[in-house]
Amino acid sequence: MDAMDRKILVELQQDGRLTITELAARVQLSVSPCHRRLRDLEAQGAIRGYRAVVDPGALGLHFEALVFATLRWEAPDTVTAFEEAVSAIPHVLQAQRLFGEPDYLLRVATADLAAFQQLYDERLARLPGVQRLTSTLVMKHVVEDRPLPG
């Protein structure tokens, strides 16, 4: 990946709806080479996809919590079972496996505290291998969906 590829990625992170003509103009490249580079970046997996960034409030998701999960390692497939189960919960927006304790960080969005409590009691606390869950509520997003540095 060279400097021009990085420019293309920076521009697309700012506006994924750019036409190839607009993108080429912004990175100061002609359309054909820009299009070729774009397709190469997609084929290499540098660009994983395109999507709209939606305001959670528009979907009625006004409450967010970070949930830290510590697992009990009782079987070799504990991690796999936990990860498959947590992946099946739509309100879990992100799940990251961590080094040390806790084992996982989950970002969860629900309508309100009551909906979070229900999700916590009925789904999160029953995830395979869970020994302990600890939650903290998100008060405010200071930096969110920032593009990766070029």
Coordinates of N, CA and C in Angstrom, one line a residue:
M1 N 0.8 -1.2 0.0 CA 0.0 0.0 0.0 C 0.9 1.2 0.0
D2 N 0.6 2.1 -0.9 CA 1.5 3.3 -1.0 C 0.7 4.6 -0.6
A3 N 1.3 5.7 -0.7 CA 0.7 7.0 -0.3 C -0.7 7.3 -1.0
M4 N -0.7 6.9 -2.3 CA -2.0 7.2 -3.0 C -3.1 6.3 -2.5
D5 N -2.8 5.0 -2.2 CA -3.8 4.1 -1.6 C -4.3 4.7 -0.3
R6 N -3.4 5.2 0.5 CA -3.8 5.8 1.8 C -4.7 7.0 1.6
K7 N -4.4 7.8 0.6 CA -5.2 9.0 0.3 C -6.7 8.6 0.0
I8 N -6.7 7.5 -0.9 CA -8.0 7.0 -1.3 C -8.8 6.5 0.0
L9 N -8.1 5.8 0.8 CA -8.8 5.3 2.0 C -9.2 6.4 3.0
V10 N -8.4 7.5 3.1 CA -8.8 8.6 3.9 C -10.1 9.3 3.4
E11 N -10.1 9.5 2.1 CA -11.3 10.1 1.5 C -12.5 9.3 1.6
L12 N -12.4 8.0 1.4 CA -13.6 7.1 1.5 C -14.1 7.0 2.9
Q13 N -13.2 7.1 3.9 CA -13.7 7.1 5.3 C -14.5 8.3 5.6
Q14 N -14.1 9.4 5.0 CA -14.8 10.7 5.2 C -16.2 10.7 4.5
D15 N -16.2 10.1 3.3 CA -17.5 10.0 2.5 C -17.5 8.8 1.6
G16 N -18.1 7.7 2.1 CA -18.1 6.5 1.3 C -19.1 6.5 0.1
R17 N -19.8 7.6 -0.1 CA -20.7 7.8 -1.2 C -20.1 8.5 -2.4
L18 N -18.8 8.8 -2.3 CA -18.1 9.6 -3.4 C -18.2 8.7 -4.7
T19 N -18.5 9.4 -5.8 CA -18.4 8.7 -7.1 C -16.9 8.5 -7.4
I20 N -16.6 7.7 -8.3 CA -15.2 7.4 -8.7 C -14.6 8.7 -9.3
T21 N -15.4 9.5 -9.9 CA -14.9 10.8 -10.5 C -14.6 11.8 -9.4
E22 N -15.5 11.9 -8.4 CA -15.2 12.8 -7.2 C -14.0 12.3 -6.5
L23 N -13.9 11.0 -6.2 CA -12.7 10.4 -5.5 C -11.4 10.7 -6.3
A24 N -11.4 10.5 -7.6 CA -10.2 10.7 -8.4 C -9.8 12.2 -8.3
A25 N -10.8 13.1 -8.3 CA -10.4 14.5 -8.3 C -9.8 14.9 -6.9
R26 N -10.4 14.3 -5.8 CA -9.9 14.6 -4.5 C -8.5 14.1 -4.2
V27 N -8.1 13.0 -4.8 CA -6.8 12.4 -4.6 C -5.8 12.8 -5.8
Q28 N -6.3 13.6 -6.7 CA -5.6 14.1 -7.8 C -5.0 13.0 -8.7
L29 N -5.9 12.1 -9.2 CA -5.6 11.0 -10.0 C -6.6 10.9 -11.1
S30 N -6.3 10.4 -12.3 CA -7.3 10.2 -13.3 C -8.3 9.1 -12.9
V31 N -9.4 9.1 -13.5 CA -10.5 8.1 -13.1 C -10.1 6.7 -13.3
S32 N -9.5 6.3 -14.4 CA -9.1 4.8 -14.6 C -8.2 4.3 -13.5
P33 N -7.0 5.0 -13.3 CA -6.1 4.5 -12.3 C -6.7 4.5 -10.9
C34 N -7.6 5.5 -10.6 CA -8.2 5.6 -9.3 C -9.2 4.4 -9.1
H35 N -9.9 4.1 -10.2 CA -10.9 3.0 -10.2 C -10.1 1.6 -10.0
R36 N -9.0 1.5 -10.7 CA -8.2 0.3 -10.5 C -7.7 0.1 -9.1
R37 N -7.2 1.2 -8.5 CA -6.7 1.2 -7.2 C -7.8 0.8 -6.2
L38 N -9.0 1.4 -6.4 CA -10.1 1.2 -5.5 C -10.5 -0.3 -5.6
R39 N -10.6 -0.9 -6.7 CA -10.9 -2.3 -6.9 C -9.8 -3.2 -6.2
D40 N -8.6 -2.8 -6.4 CA -7.5 -3.6 -5.7 C -7.6 -3.5 -4.2
L41 N -7.9 -2.3 -3.7 CA -8.1 -2.2 -2.2 C -9.2 -3.0 -1.7
E42 N -10.3 -3.1 -2.5 CA -11.4 -4.0 -2.1 C -11.0 -5.4 -2.2
A43 N -10.4 -5.8 -3.2 CA -9.9 -7.2 -3.4 C -9.0 -7.7 -2.3
Q44 N -8.1 -6.8 -1.9 CA -7.1 -7.1 -0.8 C -7.7 -7.1 0.6
G45 N -8.9 -6.6 0.7 CA -9.6 -6.6 2.0 C -9.3 -5.3 2.8
A46 N -8.6 -4.4 2.2 CA -8.3 -3.1 2.9 C -9.6 -2.3 3.1
I47 N -10.5 -2.4 2.1 CA -11.9 -1.9 2.2 C -12.8 -3.1 2.4
R48 N -13.3 -3.2 3.6 CA -14.2 -4.4 4.0 C -15.6 -4.2 3.6
G49 N -16.1 -3.0 3.3 CA -17.4 -2.8 2.9 C -17.8 -1.4 3.0
Y50 N -19.1 -1.1 2.7 CA -19.6 0.3 2.7 C -20.9 0.2 3.4
R51 N -21.2 1.2 4.3 CA -22.4 1.3 5.0 C -22.7 2.7 5.4
A52 N -24.0 2.9 5.8 CA -24.4 4.2 6.4 C -24.1 4.1 7.9
V53 N -23.7 5.3 8.4 CA -23.5 5.4 9.9 C -24.8 6.0 10.4
V54 N -25.6 5.2 11.2 CA -26.9 5.5 11.6 C -26.9 6.0 13.1
D55 N -27.6 7.1 13.4 CA -27.7 7.5 14.7 C -28.6 6.5 15.5
P56 N -28.0 6.0 16.6 CA -28.8 5.0 17.4 C -30.1 5.5 17.9
G57 N -30.2 6.8 18.2 CA -31.4 7.4 18.7 C -32.5 7.3 17.6
A58 N -32.2 7.3 16.3 CA -33.2 7.2 15.3 C -33.9 5.9 15.3
L59 N -33.2 4.9 15.9 CA -33.8 3.5 16.0 C -34.3 3.3 17.4
G60 N -34.4 4.3 18.2 CA -34.9 4.2 19.6 C -33.9 3.6 20.6
L61 N -32.6 3.6 20.2 CA -31.6 3.0 21.1 C -30.9 4.2 21.8
H62 N -31.4 4.6 22.9 CA -30.9 5.8 23.6 C -30.0 5.4 24.8
F63 N -29.8 4.2 25.0 CA -29.1 3.7 26.2 C -27.9 2.9 25.8
E64 N -26.7 3.1 26.3 CA -25.6 2.3 26.0 C -24.8 2.0 27.2
A65 N -24.3 0.7 27.2 CA -23.5 0.2 28.3 C -22.3 -0.5 27.8
L66 N -21.3 -0.5 28.6 CA -20.1 -1.3 28.3 C -20.1 -2.5 29.4
V67 N -20.1 -3.7 28.9 CA -20.2 -4.8 29.8 C -18.8 -5.6 29.7
F68 N -18.2 -5.8 30.8 CA -17.0 -6.6 30.9 C -17.3 -8.0 31.3
A69 N -16.9 -9.0 30.6 CA -17.2 -10.4 30.9 C -15.9 -11.1 31.3
T70 N -16.0 -11.8 32.4 CA -14.9 -12.7 32.8 C -15.5 -14.1 32.7
L71 N -14.7 -15.0 32.0 CA -15.2 -16.4 31.8 C -14.6 -17.3 32.8
R72 N -15.2 -18.4 33.0 CA -14.6 -19.5 33.8 C -14.2 -20.5 32.7
W73 N -13.0 -21.0 32.8 CA -12.4 -21.8 31.7 C -12.6 -23.3 32.1
E74 N -13.8 -23.7 31.8 CA -14.1 -25.1 32.3 C -14.0 -26.1 31.1
A75 N -14.0 -25.7 29.9 CA -13.9 -26.6 28.8 C -13.1 -25.9 27.7
P76 N -12.5 -26.7 26.8 CA -11.7 -26.1 25.7 C -12.5 -25.3 24.7
D77 N -13.8 -25.6 24.6 CA -14.6 -24.9 23.7 C -15.4 -23.7 24.3
T78 N -15.0 -23.3 25.5 CA -15.7 -22.2 26.2 C -15.6 -20.9 25.4
V79 N -14.5 -20.6 24.9 CA -14.3 -19.3 24.1 C -15.2 -19.4 22.8
T80 N -15.2 -20.5 22.1 CA -16.0 -20.6 20.9 C -17.5 -20.5 21.2
A81 N -17.9 -21.2 22.2 CA -19.3 -21.2 22.6 C -19.7 -19.7 23.0
F82 N -18.9 -19.1 23.8 CA -19.2 -17.7 24.2 C -19.3 -16.8 23.0
E83 N -18.3 -16.8 22.2 CA -18.2 -15.9 21.0 C -19.4 -16.2 20.0
E84 N -19.8 -17.4 19.8 CA -20.9 -17.7 18.9 C -22.2 -17.2 19.6
A85 N -22.4 -17.4 20.9 CA -23.6 -16.9 21.5 C -23.7 -15.4 21.6
V86 N -22.6 -14.7 21.9 CA -22.6 -13.3 22.0 C -22.8 -12.7 20.6
S87 N -22.3 -13.3 19.5 CA -22.5 -12.8 18.2 C -23.9 -12.9 17.7
A88 N -24.7 -13.7 18.4 CA -26.1 -13.9 18.0 C -27.0 -12.9 18.7
I89 N -26.5 -12.0 19.5 CA -27.3 -11.0 20.2 C -27.2 -9.7 19.4
P90 N -28.3 -9.2 18.8 CA -28.2 -8.0 18.0 C -27.9 -6.7 18.7
H91 N -28.2 -6.7 20.0 CA -28.0 -5.4 20.8 C -26.5 -5.3 21.2
V92 N -25.7 -6.4 21.0 CA -24.3 -6.3 21.2 C -23.7 -5.7 19.9
L93 N -23.2 -4.5 20.0 CA -22.7 -3.8 18.8 C -21.3 -4.1 18.5
Q94 N -20.5 -4.4 19.6 CA -19.1 -4.8 19.5 C -18.8 -5.7 20.6
A95 N -17.9 -6.7 20.3 CA -17.4 -7.6 21.3 C -15.9 -7.8 21.0
Q96 N -15.1 -7.5 22.0 CA -13.7 -7.6 21.8 C -13.1 -8.5 22.9
R97 N -12.3 -9.5 22.5 CA -11.6 -10.3 23.4 C -10.3 -9.6 23.9
L98 N -10.1 -9.6 25.2 CA -9.0 -8.8 25.8 C -7.9 -9.7 26.4
F99 N -6.7 -9.2 26.5 CA -5.7 -9.9 27.3 C -5.9 -9.6 28.7
G100 N -5.7 -10.6 29.6 CA -5.9 -10.4 31.0 C -7.3 -10.5 31.4
E101 N -7.6 -9.8 32.5 CA -9.0 -9.8 33.0 C -9.5 -8.3 32.9
P102 N -10.7 -8.2 32.5 CA -11.7 -9.2 32.1 C -11.3 -9.8 30.7
D103 N -12.1 -10.8 30.4 CA -11.8 -11.5 29.1 C -12.4 -10.8 27.9
Y104 N -13.5 -10.2 28.1 CA -14.2 -9.5 26.9 C -14.8 -8.2 27.3
L105 N -14.9 -7.3 26.3 CA -15.6 -6.0 26.4 C -16.7 -6.1 25.4
L106 N -17.9 -5.8 25.9 CA -19.1 -5.8 25.0 C -19.6 -4.4 25.0
R107 N -20.0 -3.9 23.8 CA -20.7 -2.6 23.7 C -22.1 -2.9 23.4
V108 N -23.0 -2.5 24.2 CA -24.4 -2.9 24.1 C -25.3 -1.6 24.0
A109 N -26.3 -1.6 23.1 CA -27.2 -0.5 23.0 C -28.6 -1.1 23.1
T110 N -29.4 -0.4 24.0 CA -30.8 -0.7 24.1 C -31.7 0.6 24.2
A111 N -33.0 0.4 24.3 CA -33.9 1.6 24.3 C -33.7 2.4 25.6
D112 N -33.5 1.6 26.7 CA -33.5 2.3 28.0 C -32.9 1.3 29.1
L113 N -32.9 1.8 30.3 CA -32.3 1.0 31.4 C -33.1 -0.3 31.6
A114 N -34.4 -0.2 31.5 CA -35.2 -1.4 31.7 C -34.9 -2.4 30.7
A115 N -34.8 -2.0 29.4 CA -34.5 -2.9 28.3 C -33.1 -3.5 28.5
F116 N -32.1 -2.7 29.0 CA -30.8 -3.2 29.3 C -30.9 -4.3 30.4
Q117 N -31.6 -4.0 31.5 CA -31.7 -5.0 32.6 C -32.3 -6.3 32.1
Q118 N -33.3 -6.2 31.2 CA -33.9 -7.4 30.7 C -32.9 -8.2 29.8
L119 N -32.2 -7.5 28.9 CA -31.2 -8.1 28.1 C -30.1 -8.8 29.0
Y120 N -29.7 -8.0 30.0 CA -28.6 -8.5 30.9 C -29.1 -9.8 31.6
D121 N -30.3 -9.8 32.2 CA -30.8 -10.9 32.9 C -31.1 -12.1 32.1
E122 N -31.7 -11.9 30.9 CA -32.2 -13.0 30.1 C -31.1 -13.5 29.1
R123 N -30.2 -12.7 28.7 CA -29.3 -13.1 27.6 C -27.8 -13.1 28.1
L124 N -27.3 -11.9 28.5 CA -25.9 -11.7 28.8 C -25.5 -12.6 30.0
A125 N -26.2 -12.6 31.1 CA -25.8 -13.4 32.3 C -25.9 -14.9 32.0
R126 N -26.6 -15.3 30.9 CA -26.7 -16.7 30.6 C -25.8 -17.2 29.5
L127 N -24.9 -16.3 29.0 CA -23.9 -16.7 28.0 C -23.0 -17.8 28.5
P128 N -22.6 -18.7 27.6 CA -21.8 -19.8 28.0 C -20.5 -19.4 28.7
G129 N -20.2 -20.0 29.8 CA -18.9 -19.8 30.4 C -18.8 -18.6 31.3
V130 N -19.8 -17.8 31.4 CA -19.7 -16.5 32.1 C -19.5 -16.8 33.6
Q131 N -18.5 -16.2 34.1 CA -18.3 -16.3 35.6 C -18.7 -15.0 36.3
R132 N -18.4 -13.8 35.6 CA -18.8 -12.5 36.2 C -19.0 -11.5 35.1
L133 N -20.0 -10.7 35.2 CA -20.2 -9.5 34.4 C -20.2 -8.3 35.2
T134 N -19.5 -7.2 34.6 CA -19.5 -5.9 35.3 C -19.9 -4.9 34.2
S135 N -20.7 -4.0 34.6 CA -21.2 -3.0 33.6 C -20.9 -1.6 34.0
T136 N -20.8 -0.8 33.0 CA -20.7 0.7 33.3 C -21.5 1.4 32.2
L137 N -22.2 2.4 32.5 CA -23.0 3.1 31.6 C -22.3 4.2 30.8
V138 N -22.6 4.4 29.6 CA -22.0 5.4 28.7 C -22.7 6.7 29.0
M139 N -22.0 7.7 29.4 CA -22.6 9.0 29.7 C -22.7 9.8 28.4
K140 N -21.6 9.8 27.7 CA -21.4 10.7 26.5 C -20.3 10.1 25.6
H141 N -20.6 10.3 24.3 CA -19.6 9.9 23.3 C -18.7 11.1 23.0
V142 N -17.4 11.0 23.3 CA -16.5 12.1 23.0 C -15.9 12.0 21.6
V143 N -15.4 10.8 21.3 CA -14.9 10.5 20.0 C -15.6 9.2 19.6
E144 N -16.2 9.3 18.4 CA -17.0 8.2 17.9 C -16.8 8.0 16.4
D145 N -16.7 6.8 15.9 CA -16.6 6.5 14.5 C -15.6 7.3 13.8
R146 N -14.4 7.6 14.5 CA -13.4 8.3 13.9 C -12.7 7.5 12.8
P147 N -12.4 8.2 11.6 CA -11.7 7.4 10.6 C -10.3 7.0 11.0
L148 N -9.8 5.9 10.5 CA -8.5 5.5 10.8 C -7.5 6.5 10.3
P149 N -6.4 6.7 11.0 CA -5.4 7.7 10.4 C -4.7 7.1 9.2
G150 N -4.5 8.0 8.2 CA -3.8 7.6 7.0 C -2.4 7.5 7.1

